[in-house]
Coordinates of C-alpha atoms and ligand atoms in Angstrom, one line a residue:
Chain R
M1 CA 0.0 -0.1 0.1
E2 CA 2.9 2.5 1.1
N3 CA 4.7 1.7 -1.9
T4 CA 1.9 1.9 -4.3
R5 CA 1.5 5.6 -2.8
R6 CA 5.0 6.4 -3.0
F7 CA 5.1 4.9 -6.9
C8 CA 2.2 7.5 -7.5
V9 CA 3.9 9.9 -6.1
R10 CA 6.6 9.8 -7.9
V11 CA 5.1 9.6 -11.3
A12 CA 3.2 12.2 -10.3
E13 CA 6.1 14.6 -10.2
C14 CA 8.2 13.0 -12.1
R15 CA 9.0 16.3 -14.8
W16 CA 9.4 14.2 -18.7
I17 CA 6.0 12.2 -18.7
L18 CA 4.0 15.5 -19.6
P19 CA 6.1 16.2 -22.5
L20 CA 6.3 12.5 -23.7
L21 CA 2.2 13.0 -23.5
F22 CA 2.2 15.9 -25.1
A23 CA 4.9 14.3 -27.9
A24 CA 3.0 11.2 -28.0
G25 CA -0.6 12.3 -28.3
L26 CA 0.7 14.7 -31.1
A27 CA 2.2 12.1 -33.0
F28 CA -1.1 9.9 -32.6
C29 CA -3.3 13.0 -34.0
V30 CA -1.1 13.4 -37.1
I31 CA -1.4 10.1 -37.9
A32 CA -5.3 9.4 -36.9
E33 CA -5.6 12.7 -39.2
S34 CA -3.9 11.4 -42.3
G35 CA -4.2 8.1 -41.8
G36 CA -6.7 5.6 -41.6
L37 CA -6.4 5.0 -38.2
L38 CA -9.5 6.0 -36.8
N39 CA -12.8 6.5 -38.6
S40 CA -14.5 10.4 -39.2
Y41 CA -16.7 9.6 -36.7
T42 CA -13.9 9.4 -33.9
R43 CA -11.4 12.0 -35.2
F44 CA -14.9 14.5 -34.9
A45 CA -15.6 13.7 -31.1
L46 CA -11.8 13.9 -30.5
T47 CA -11.3 17.2 -32.0
T48 CA -14.5 18.1 -30.0
M49 CA -12.9 17.2 -26.9
A50 CA -10.1 19.2 -27.5
V51 CA -11.9 22.0 -27.8
N52 CA -13.8 21.8 -24.9
V53 CA -10.6 21.6 -22.5
I54 CA -9.8 24.7 -24.3
L55 CA -13.4 25.8 -22.8
C56 CA -13.5 24.3 -19.9
A57 CA -9.8 25.5 -18.4
S58 CA -10.9 28.9 -20.0
L59 CA -14.0 29.1 -17.9
N60 CA -12.5 27.5 -14.8
L61 CA -10.5 30.8 -14.9
V62 CA -13.4 32.8 -14.1
N63 CA -15.2 30.2 -12.3
G64 CA -12.8 28.2 -10.4
Y65 CA -9.9 30.1 -10.4
L66 CA -11.4 33.4 -9.2
G67 CA -14.6 32.1 -7.7
E68 CA -17.3 34.3 -9.7
F69 CA -20.0 32.7 -11.6
S70 CA -20.1 33.5 -15.5
V71 CA -22.9 31.8 -17.8
G72 CA -21.3 33.6 -20.3
H73 CA -18.9 31.6 -21.9
A74 CA -21.2 30.5 -25.1
G75 CA -21.4 34.0 -25.9
F76 CA -17.5 34.5 -26.2
M77 CA -17.3 31.4 -28.4
A78 CA -20.0 32.9 -31.0
L79 CA -17.7 36.2 -31.2
G80 CA -14.9 34.3 -31.7
A81 CA -16.7 31.6 -34.5
Y82 CA -18.3 34.7 -36.1
A83 CA -15.0 36.8 -36.1
S84 CA -13.0 33.8 -37.6
A85 CA -15.6 32.6 -39.7
M86 CA -15.9 35.8 -41.3
L87 CA -12.3 36.2 -42.3
T88 CA -11.8 32.8 -43.6
T89 CA -14.9 32.9 -45.9
R90 CA -15.1 36.4 -46.9
L91 CA -11.6 38.2 -46.4
F92 CA -9.7 35.5 -47.4
P93 CA -11.4 32.8 -48.7
Q94 CA -8.7 30.1 -49.7
M95 CA -6.0 31.0 -47.7
P96 CA -5.6 27.9 -44.7
A97 CA -2.1 29.8 -44.0
L98 CA -4.0 32.4 -42.5
F99 CA -6.1 30.1 -39.7
I100 CA -3.9 30.7 -37.3
P101 CA -4.3 34.4 -37.7
A102 CA -8.0 33.9 -38.0
L103 CA -8.3 32.1 -35.1
L104 CA -6.3 35.1 -33.0
A105 CA -8.5 37.5 -34.1
G106 CA -11.7 35.6 -33.4
G107 CA -9.8 35.5 -29.7
L108 CA -9.4 39.1 -29.6
V109 CA -12.7 40.1 -30.4
A110 CA -13.8 38.2 -27.6
A111 CA -11.4 39.4 -24.9
G112 CA -11.8 42.8 -26.2
I113 CA -15.8 42.4 -25.8
G114 CA -15.1 40.2 -22.4
F115 CA -12.7 43.6 -21.6
L116 CA -15.6 45.9 -21.5
L117 CA -18.0 43.7 -20.2
A118 CA -15.7 43.0 -17.4
L119 CA -15.0 46.7 -17.0
L120 CA -19.0 47.2 -16.8
S121 CA -19.0 43.9 -14.2
F122 CA -16.0 44.7 -11.5
K123 CA -16.8 48.0 -11.5
T124 CA -19.1 47.8 -8.1
R125 CA -18.6 45.6 -4.9
G126 CA -21.1 42.6 -5.4
D127 CA -22.8 40.0 -7.5
Y128 CA -23.6 40.7 -10.7
L129 CA -21.9 38.8 -13.0
A130 CA -23.9 36.1 -13.6
I131 CA -26.6 38.4 -14.6
I132 CA -24.3 40.3 -16.5
T133 CA -23.2 37.7 -18.7
L134 CA -26.6 36.0 -19.1
A135 CA -27.7 39.1 -20.3
F136 CA -24.4 39.6 -22.6
L137 CA -25.3 36.0 -24.1
M138 CA -29.0 37.3 -25.0
I139 CA -27.4 40.3 -26.5
V140 CA -24.8 38.6 -28.7
K141 CA -27.2 36.0 -30.0
S142 CA -29.9 38.6 -30.9
A143 CA -27.5 40.8 -32.3
L144 CA -26.1 38.1 -34.5
E145 CA -29.7 36.9 -35.5
N146 CA -30.3 40.9 -36.8
I147 CA -27.2 41.5 -38.8
P148 CA -27.6 40.3 -42.3
W149 CA -24.0 41.2 -42.8
V150 CA -23.2 38.3 -41.0
G151 CA -26.4 35.8 -42.2
G152 CA -28.9 36.6 -39.8
P153 CA -30.6 33.8 -38.3
R154 CA -29.1 31.8 -40.9
G155 CA -25.4 32.3 -40.1
I156 CA -22.4 31.1 -41.8
A157 CA -22.4 28.2 -44.2
G158 CA -19.6 26.8 -45.9
I159 CA -16.5 27.9 -43.9
P160 CA -13.5 25.6 -44.7
T161 CA -12.8 22.8 -42.6
L162 CA -9.3 24.2 -41.1
T163 CA -9.9 22.6 -36.9
T164 CA -7.8 18.9 -37.9
L165 CA -7.5 16.6 -35.3
P166 CA -3.5 17.9 -34.8
V167 CA -4.6 21.3 -34.9
A168 CA -7.3 21.2 -31.8
F169 CA -4.4 18.8 -30.2
V170 CA -1.8 21.7 -30.2
A171 CA -4.7 24.6 -29.6
A172 CA -5.7 23.0 -26.4
A173 CA -2.4 22.4 -25.1
A174 CA -0.8 26.0 -25.7
T175 CA -4.1 27.2 -23.9
L176 CA -3.2 24.5 -21.0
W177 CA 0.3 25.8 -21.3
T178 CA -0.6 29.8 -20.9
I179 CA -3.7 29.3 -18.6
R180 CA -0.9 27.7 -16.4
N181 CA 1.6 30.4 -16.6
L182 CA -0.9 33.1 -16.0
I183 CA -2.2 31.1 -12.9
F184 CA 1.6 30.4 -11.5
S185 CA 2.4 34.2 -11.5
K186 CA 1.6 37.0 -9.3
F187 CA -1.2 37.6 -11.3
G188 CA -2.7 34.4 -10.7
R189 CA -2.3 34.4 -7.1
A190 CA -3.9 37.8 -7.0
V191 CA -7.3 35.8 -8.9
V192 CA -6.8 33.2 -6.4
A193 CA -6.4 35.9 -3.5
I194 CA -9.8 37.6 -4.3
R195 CA -11.6 33.8 -4.3
E196 CA -9.9 33.1 -1.0
D197 CA -10.8 36.3 1.2
E198 CA -11.5 39.6 -1.3
I199 CA -11.4 42.2 1.7
A200 CA -8.2 40.6 3.1
A201 CA -6.6 40.5 -0.7
N202 CA -7.2 43.7 -1.0
A203 CA -5.5 44.9 2.6
M204 CA -2.5 42.7 0.9
G205 CA -2.4 45.4 -1.8
V206 CA -3.8 43.3 -4.6
R207 CA -6.0 45.1 -6.9
T208 CA -8.6 43.2 -7.1
R209 CA -10.4 45.2 -9.8
E210 CA -7.5 44.6 -12.2
A211 CA -7.1 41.4 -11.4
K212 CA -11.0 40.6 -12.5
I213 CA -10.4 42.3 -15.6
L214 CA -7.4 40.5 -16.5
A215 CA -8.9 36.9 -15.5
F216 CA -11.9 37.9 -17.4
S217 CA -10.2 38.7 -21.0
V218 CA -8.0 35.9 -20.8
S219 CA -11.0 33.2 -20.6
S220 CA -12.7 35.5 -22.5
F221 CA -10.0 35.2 -25.4
F222 CA -9.6 31.6 -25.0
G223 CA -13.8 31.2 -25.4
G224 CA -13.4 32.8 -28.7
V225 CA -10.4 31.0 -29.4
A226 CA -12.6 27.4 -28.9
G227 CA -15.5 29.1 -30.9
A228 CA -13.1 29.7 -34.1
L229 CA -12.1 26.4 -33.6
L230 CA -15.3 25.0 -33.6
A231 CA -16.8 27.4 -36.6
H232 CA -13.9 25.7 -38.8
Q233 CA -14.5 22.1 -37.8
I234 CA -18.6 22.0 -38.1
T235 CA -18.3 24.4 -41.0
F236 CA -21.7 25.7 -40.2
I237 CA -22.7 28.3 -37.1
N238 CA -26.1 29.8 -36.3
P239 CA -26.8 32.0 -33.8
G240 CA -28.3 29.4 -32.6
S241 CA -25.4 27.1 -31.9
F242 CA -24.2 29.2 -28.9
D243 CA -27.3 29.9 -26.6
I244 CA -27.5 29.2 -22.6
I245 CA -27.6 25.3 -23.2
K246 CA -23.7 25.9 -24.7
S247 CA -23.0 27.5 -21.4
T248 CA -24.7 25.2 -19.4
E249 CA -22.2 22.5 -20.8
I250 CA -19.4 24.1 -20.1
L251 CA -20.5 24.9 -16.7
V252 CA -20.6 21.0 -16.3
M253 CA -17.5 20.4 -17.3
V254 CA -16.0 23.2 -14.9
Y255 CA -17.8 21.8 -11.9
L256 CA -17.8 17.9 -13.0
G257 CA -14.1 17.9 -13.4
G258 CA -13.2 20.8 -10.3
I259 CA -13.1 24.0 -9.8
G260 CA -9.6 25.8 -9.9
S261 CA -7.7 22.5 -11.1
L262 CA -5.9 22.4 -14.8
A263 CA -6.1 18.6 -14.1
G264 CA -9.7 19.1 -13.4
S265 CA -10.6 21.2 -16.2
V266 CA -8.7 18.2 -18.9
L267 CA -10.4 15.5 -16.7
G268 CA -13.8 17.1 -16.9
A269 CA -14.1 18.1 -21.1
V270 CA -13.0 14.4 -21.6
I271 CA -15.8 12.9 -19.2
F272 CA -18.3 15.4 -20.5
T273 CA -17.2 15.0 -24.2
L274 CA -17.4 10.6 -23.2
L275 CA -21.0 11.0 -21.9
S276 CA -22.4 13.6 -23.9
E277 CA -21.3 10.7 -27.2
A278 CA -23.0 8.3 -25.0
L279 CA -26.3 10.4 -24.4
R280 CA -26.4 11.0 -28.1
E281 CA -29.3 8.9 -29.0
F282 CA -31.4 10.2 -26.1
G283 CA -32.2 12.9 -28.5
T284 CA -33.8 16.0 -26.3
W285 CA -33.3 14.3 -22.7
R286 CA -29.8 15.5 -22.9
M287 CA -31.2 19.0 -22.0
V288 CA -32.8 17.3 -19.0
I289 CA -29.8 15.3 -17.9
L290 CA -27.1 17.8 -18.4
P291 CA -29.1 20.7 -16.1
L292 CA -29.9 17.8 -14.0
I293 CA -25.8 17.0 -13.5
L294 CA -25.2 20.4 -12.9
V295 CA -27.9 21.1 -9.9
L296 CA -26.1 17.3 -8.3
L297 CA -22.3 18.2 -8.6
M298 CA -23.6 22.0 -6.7
L299 CA -25.4 20.2 -4.4
F300 CA -23.0 17.4 -3.8
R301 CA -19.6 17.6 -4.9
P302 CA -19.3 21.8 -5.4
R303 CA -15.8 21.7 -6.2
G304 CA -16.1 19.1 -8.5
I305 CA -13.5 15.6 -9.1
M306 CA -10.1 17.7 -8.3
G307 CA -11.9 21.0 -6.7
L308 CA -8.8 22.8 -5.4
K309 CA -6.1 20.6 -6.3
E310 CA -3.8 20.1 -9.3
L311 CA -1.5 17.7 -11.0
P312 CA 1.9 18.1 -10.2
W313 CA 2.7 17.6 -14.1
F314 CA 0.8 21.1 -14.6
L315 CA 2.8 22.9 -11.7
P316 CA 6.1 24.9 -12.5
R317 CA 9.2 23.3 -11.4
R318 CA 9.8 25.7 -8.5
E319 CA 6.4 25.8 -7.5
L320 CA 6.1 21.9 -7.0
A321 CA 9.2 22.6 -5.0
T322 CA 7.4 24.5 -2.6
R323 CA 4.5 22.3 -2.4
R324 CA 6.8 19.0 -0.9
K325 CA 5.7 18.6 2.1
K326 CA 8.8 17.7 4.9
S327 CA 8.7 14.5 6.4
Chain I
M1 CA 8.7 65.0 15.1
S2 CA 6.1 65.0 12.1
A3 CA 2.8 62.5 12.4
L4 CA 2.7 59.3 10.2
L5 CA -0.9 59.2 10.8
E6 CA -3.7 61.4 11.6
V7 CA -7.7 61.2 12.6
E8 CA -8.8 64.2 12.2
D9 CA -12.4 64.2 13.3
V10 CA -13.6 61.2 12.0
T11 CA -17.2 59.8 12.5
M12 CA -18.7 56.8 11.0
R13 CA -22.3 56.4 11.1
F14 CA -24.1 53.1 10.1
G15 CA -27.5 54.1 9.2
G16 CA -28.4 55.2 12.5
L17 CA -25.8 53.8 14.6
C18 CA -23.1 56.4 15.1
A19 CA -19.7 53.9 15.8
I20 CA -17.1 56.5 15.7
S21 CA -17.7 59.9 16.4
H22 CA -15.4 62.9 15.9
C23 CA -12.5 60.3 16.8
R24 CA -9.2 62.8 16.5
M25 CA -5.7 60.7 17.0
T26 CA -1.8 61.6 16.2
I27 CA 0.5 58.7 15.7
P28 CA 4.0 59.7 15.2
A29 CA 6.4 57.8 13.5
G30 CA 7.8 54.9 15.8
I31 CA 6.2 54.4 18.5
T32 CA 3.5 51.2 19.8
H33 CA 0.4 53.1 20.1
G34 CA -3.0 51.2 21.3
I35 CA -6.1 51.2 21.1
I36 CA -8.7 49.9 24.1
G37 CA -12.2 49.7 25.0
P38 CA -14.8 47.9 25.8
N39 CA -16.5 45.4 23.3
G40 CA -18.1 47.8 20.2
A41 CA -16.6 50.7 21.4
G42 CA -15.9 51.1 17.6
K43 CA -11.8 49.7 17.9
T44 CA -12.2 47.4 14.6
T45 CA -14.5 50.0 13.1
L46 CA -11.7 52.9 13.3
F47 CA -9.3 50.3 11.8
N48 CA -11.7 49.8 8.7
L49 CA -11.9 53.4 8.3
I50 CA -8.0 53.8 7.9
T51 CA -7.3 50.7 5.6
G52 CA -10.2 52.0 3.3
I53 CA -13.0 49.4 3.7
Y54 CA -15.3 52.2 4.9
R55 CA -14.7 56.0 4.1
P56 CA -15.8 58.3 6.7
T57 CA -19.1 59.9 7.0
E58 CA -17.3 62.8 7.8
G59 CA -13.6 63.9 8.8
R60 CA -10.2 62.9 7.2
I61 CA -7.3 60.7 7.7
R62 CA -3.7 61.5 6.5
F63 CA -0.8 59.2 5.8
Q64 CA 2.6 60.7 6.0
G65 CA 0.3 64.0 5.5
R66 CA -1.6 63.1 2.5
D67 CA -5.3 62.3 2.5
I68 CA -5.7 59.0 2.0
S69 CA -10.2 59.0 3.3
G70 CA -11.8 57.6 0.3
Q71 CA -8.7 55.5 -1.4
R72 CA -9.3 52.0 -2.5
P73 CA -7.8 49.6 0.4
S74 CA -5.2 48.3 -2.4
R75 CA -4.0 51.4 -2.8
I76 CA -3.8 52.4 0.8
A77 CA -2.0 49.3 1.6
L78 CA 0.4 50.0 -0.9
G79 CA 0.9 53.1 0.4
G80 CA 2.6 51.3 3.0
I81 CA -0.2 50.3 5.6
G82 CA -0.5 46.9 6.6
R83 CA -2.9 44.9 8.8
T84 CA -4.6 41.4 10.4
F85 CA -7.8 40.9 11.4
Q86 CA -9.4 40.3 14.6
N87 CA -11.6 37.2 12.9
I88 CA -8.5 36.0 11.2
R89 CA -8.4 35.9 7.6
L90 CA -6.1 34.1 5.7
F91 CA -6.7 32.7 2.2
K92 CA -7.6 29.5 3.8
N93 CA -6.9 26.9 0.9
L94 CA -3.4 28.2 -0.3
T95 CA -0.4 27.5 1.6
A96 CA 1.7 29.2 4.5
L97 CA 4.2 30.2 1.4
E98 CA 1.4 31.3 -0.9
N99 CA -0.4 33.4 1.8
V100 CA 3.0 36.0 2.3
R101 CA 3.8 35.2 -1.3
I102 CA 0.5 37.6 -2.3
A103 CA 1.3 40.3 -0.2
Y104 CA 5.1 40.1 -1.5
D105 CA 4.0 40.1 -5.4
T106 CA 3.0 43.7 -5.6
Q107 CA 6.4 44.7 -4.9
L108 CA 7.4 42.1 -8.4
H109 CA 8.0 44.2 -11.1
Y110 CA 6.6 42.0 -14.4
G111 CA 3.6 42.6 -16.7
P112 CA 0.7 40.3 -17.7
M113 CA 2.3 39.1 -21.2
E114 CA 5.9 38.4 -19.4
S115 CA 3.9 35.8 -17.2
L116 CA 1.6 34.2 -19.9
L117 CA 4.1 33.6 -22.4
R118 CA 7.1 33.0 -19.3
I119 CA 9.8 35.9 -20.9
G120 CA 11.4 38.5 -19.4
R121 CA 11.2 39.3 -15.6
H122 CA 8.9 36.9 -15.0
R123 CA 11.1 34.1 -13.7
R124 CA 13.9 35.9 -11.8
S125 CA 11.0 37.7 -9.8
E126 CA 9.1 34.6 -9.0
D127 CA 12.3 33.2 -7.5
E128 CA 12.8 36.2 -5.8
S129 CA 9.7 36.3 -4.4
I130 CA 9.7 32.6 -3.1
A131 CA 13.3 33.2 -1.7
R132 CA 12.0 36.5 0.0
S133 CA 8.9 34.8 1.3
M134 CA 10.6 31.8 2.7
A135 CA 13.0 34.3 4.6
L136 CA 9.8 36.0 6.1
L137 CA 8.2 32.8 7.3
E138 CA 11.6 31.6 8.6
H139 CA 12.0 34.5 10.7
F140 CA 8.6 33.9 11.8
G141 CA 9.4 30.3 12.9
L142 CA 6.7 29.3 10.4
A143 CA 9.5 27.8 7.6
G144 CA 8.9 24.4 9.0
L145 CA 5.4 25.0 7.8
A146 CA 5.5 26.8 3.8
S147 CA 3.9 24.0 2.5
L148 CA 0.9 23.1 4.8
H149 CA -2.7 25.3 4.0
A150 CA -3.4 28.1 6.3
S151 CA -6.2 26.1 7.7
E152 CA -3.6 23.7 8.6
L153 CA -2.0 25.6 10.6
S154 CA -2.4 25.9 14.5
Y155 CA -4.3 28.6 16.0
G156 CA -1.5 30.3 17.0
A157 CA 0.5 29.8 13.9
Q158 CA -2.4 31.4 12.0
R159 CA -1.9 34.4 14.0
R160 CA 2.0 34.4 13.0
L161 CA 1.6 34.0 9.5
E162 CA -1.2 36.9 9.4
I163 CA 1.3 39.0 10.9
A164 CA 4.0 37.7 8.4
R165 CA 2.1 38.1 5.9
A166 CA 0.9 41.8 6.3
L167 CA 5.1 42.3 6.9
A168 CA 5.6 41.2 3.6
L169 CA 4.1 44.2 2.2
K170 CA 7.0 46.3 4.0
P171 CA 4.6 48.8 5.6
S172 CA 5.4 51.6 7.6
L173 CA 2.4 51.3 9.6
L174 CA 1.5 47.9 11.1
L175 CA -2.4 47.4 12.4
L176 CA -2.5 44.5 14.8
D177 CA -6.3 43.8 15.6
E178 CA -6.4 42.1 18.9
P179 CA -3.4 39.7 18.4
A180 CA -3.6 38.1 21.8
A181 CA -7.2 37.1 21.1
G182 CA -8.0 33.3 22.6
M183 CA -4.4 33.4 24.4
N184 CA -3.8 32.4 27.6
T185 CA -1.7 34.9 30.1
A186 CA 1.7 32.2 28.8
E187 CA 1.4 32.7 25.0
T188 CA 0.4 36.6 25.7
A189 CA 3.7 37.3 27.0
I190 CA 5.4 34.9 24.2
L191 CA 3.6 37.2 21.9
T192 CA 4.6 40.6 23.9
E193 CA 8.4 39.1 23.2
F194 CA 7.5 38.7 19.5
L195 CA 5.8 41.7 18.7
R196 CA 9.0 43.6 20.8
D197 CA 11.1 41.9 18.3
I198 CA 9.2 42.9 15.1
R199 CA 9.1 46.3 16.0
S200 CA 12.5 46.7 16.0
H201 CA 13.7 44.5 13.4
F202 CA 11.4 45.6 10.9
Q203 CA 11.5 49.4 12.4
V204 CA 7.6 49.8 11.8
T205 CA 5.3 51.8 13.8
M206 CA 2.4 49.8 15.4
I207 CA -1.4 50.0 16.2
L208 CA -2.4 47.4 18.3
I209 CA -5.8 47.0 19.7
E210 CA -6.3 44.6 22.3
H211 CA -8.0 43.1 25.8
H212 CA -5.0 42.1 27.3
M213 CA -3.8 45.0 30.0
H214 CA -0.8 43.2 30.1
L215 CA 0.1 43.1 26.8
V216 CA -0.9 46.7 26.2
M217 CA 0.6 48.3 29.2
N218 CA 3.7 46.4 28.6
L219 CA 4.4 47.3 25.1
C220 CA 2.6 51.0 24.2
D221 CA 3.8 54.4 24.2
Q222 CA 0.9 55.7 24.0
I223 CA -3.0 54.5 24.6
T224 CA -5.7 55.8 23.2
V225 CA -9.5 54.9 25.3
L226 CA -12.9 54.6 23.0
D227 CA -16.0 54.3 24.5
F228 CA -19.2 54.1 22.5
G229 CA -17.0 55.4 19.8
R230 CA -15.5 58.3 21.5
V231 CA -12.5 58.9 22.6
I232 CA -12.4 59.1 26.4
A233 CA -9.0 59.4 27.1
E234 CA -5.5 59.6 26.0
G235 CA -2.1 59.2 27.5
S236 CA 0.7 57.2 28.2
P237 CA 0.2 53.6 30.1
A238 CA 1.1 54.8 33.4
E239 CA -1.5 57.8 32.5
I240 CA -4.4 56.0 31.4
R241 CA -3.8 53.4 34.4
A242 CA -4.9 56.2 36.8
N243 CA -7.7 57.5 34.9
P244 CA -10.7 57.5 36.4
R245 CA -13.4 58.0 33.5
V246 CA -11.4 55.2 31.9
I247 CA -11.3 52.6 35.3
E248 CA -14.9 53.6 35.2
A249 CA -15.6 52.7 31.4
Y250 CA -13.7 49.5 31.1
L251 CA -10.8 48.9 33.3
G252 CA -13.2 48.4 36.2
E253 CA -14.8 45.6 34.8
S254 CA -11.9 43.4 34.4
A255 CA -9.4 44.8 36.3
E256 CA -6.9 41.9 37.7
Ligands
ATP1 N1 -20.8 47.2 8.7 C1 -21.3 47.4 9.8 N2 -22.8 48.1 9.2 C2 -23.5 48.4 10.6 N3 -22.7 48.2 11.9 C3 -21.7 48.0 12.1 C4 -21.0 47.8 10.9 N4 -19.6 47.4 11.4 C5 -19.4 47.7 12.7 N5 -20.6 48.0 13.9 C6 -21.0 48.2 14.5 O1 -20.1 49.4 15.3 C7 -19.8 49.4 16.6 C8 -18.3 49.3 16.8 O2 -18.0 47.7 15.9 P1 -16.3 47.6 16.2 O3 -16.8 46.2 15.4 O4 -15.5 48.5 15.8 O5 -16.1 47.6 17.9 P2 -14.9 46.7 18.5 O6 -14.7 48.2 19.5 O7 -14.4 46.2 17.2 O8 -15.5 45.7 19.2 P3 -15.0 44.1 19.9 O9 -14.0 44.4 21.2 O10 -15.7 43.3 19.9 O11 -14.4 43.8 18.8 C9 -20.9 48.0 16.7 O12 -21.8 48.4 17.3 C10 -21.0 46.9 15.7 O13 -22.2 46.6 15.6
MG2 MG1 -12.9 44.4 17.2

């Protein structure tokens, strides 16, 4: 028993496993994409899983690390999806090389709007974020429906398939890396301090408003990138693709996997994707089952599976050293 | 000698309740100032006013000559006022080291992009923040507990950690709200020595709220007595001990 535990700790603290997993994962994705290793349905599901990792990790920044409650993540996806799709279908079609700039552009549009929304929401103390993000979600949806230039209710069709499995995999890894860098910096610690005790954080010189705005903007950025990836995966988007149900799905991933944890974000996205593929044949019952899972989680395991715990693989070396308990 | 902190005719009302009324106080740099008074006298409210949690209904607070009333708490903290809380407010799910680092972080100068992409000053600053915070924990005898969550520490260690965290801000004024609360006589005696050491080591001016008379009388250069939000006496420990109004309002009920 003791030996098993010690072995697990050794593995968890092993620094080369995660890079190795990344390399192996990437090789697998490339081979799967080119060869006949996987059927297109499985490839599609795995791509969805990678996009879900991005969605889950980025929402976790606000709902987990910061401890606020945003229900607007689908709105940022919509902004990223539309902005990037406009670029790849209208401005520079037939130029797949410009996909990465288009992804970043989608992220930046979402981050810009996220920044303005955060400026508004975190102006005063108090918890209005859930309501403000809900309103934001509805405004985005009806705005998109009423702008003929972006296709109105019919949306945009004929988006090139650029989100391949390797692209989605690399994007997910890059997102995790970037969010990890933020979390294990003075900015991330400020964000977590606000969740722990906002008054104490303030008294320790944490500029709480700036920290919240930063967390929210970065979260929106990756929400936008995920939306852009999704648009170029499913090749057809309309305002209805980004509704409260989409937001709820991301919330389920976050609270399932675990708040304030990158490992939890990955776990939540993976379990959720598998679950929702398994539930596909239940059709409309999914709409009942998903919110039900969310309610049950909130009641019985509000922090999720990995809540506030991190797998050492995701910790920078120096952080890991400070967390080793002296025995 | 110039005043470090001046409370100028400050009044704080919560609806109909007047928690602080026309309070005046002058704290010269370098001294240790005690605030005593019965429960509900307004002592904690005064700290909350100084640290910007509340904005005074009337009056002004000056720190190092500048009016700080109405400034954001983070701005006041960065200006050089550190504090602890009557009901310990640590970041419970974070390690002791992280608690200190969060306060120390305010002295690190790198931008969000540098940390997102792990470039520039990020790496050096982070190493420095760990080393400095560890050194501070060491000074407080908490180095061995650095990797424990704040909630896992003993009550006494939590109190010490909260003081260490406040000092990581490198404040010129330290506000301690009942540091000896819940301690017995022996523990209080140890705390008294500990505070004496901090005072000389960190060269910090202190204001402390306390009910333990022994600690206050031993440590403080001057004392303010509050009762129902009013200053009813002010002076050296000897003067306060001899003041009949104080004995009546406060010491009378808890005299040993
Ligand atoms: N935010 C608030 N809203 C309303 N009333 C308040 C608030 N804060 C403090 N008070 C009231 O102000 C008065 C002074 O409270 P304060 O906490 O400053 O007393 P204290 O001297 O610190 O007492 P103790 O020794 O019990 O800590 C009390 O009557 C309290 O109920
Ligand atoms: Mg009090």
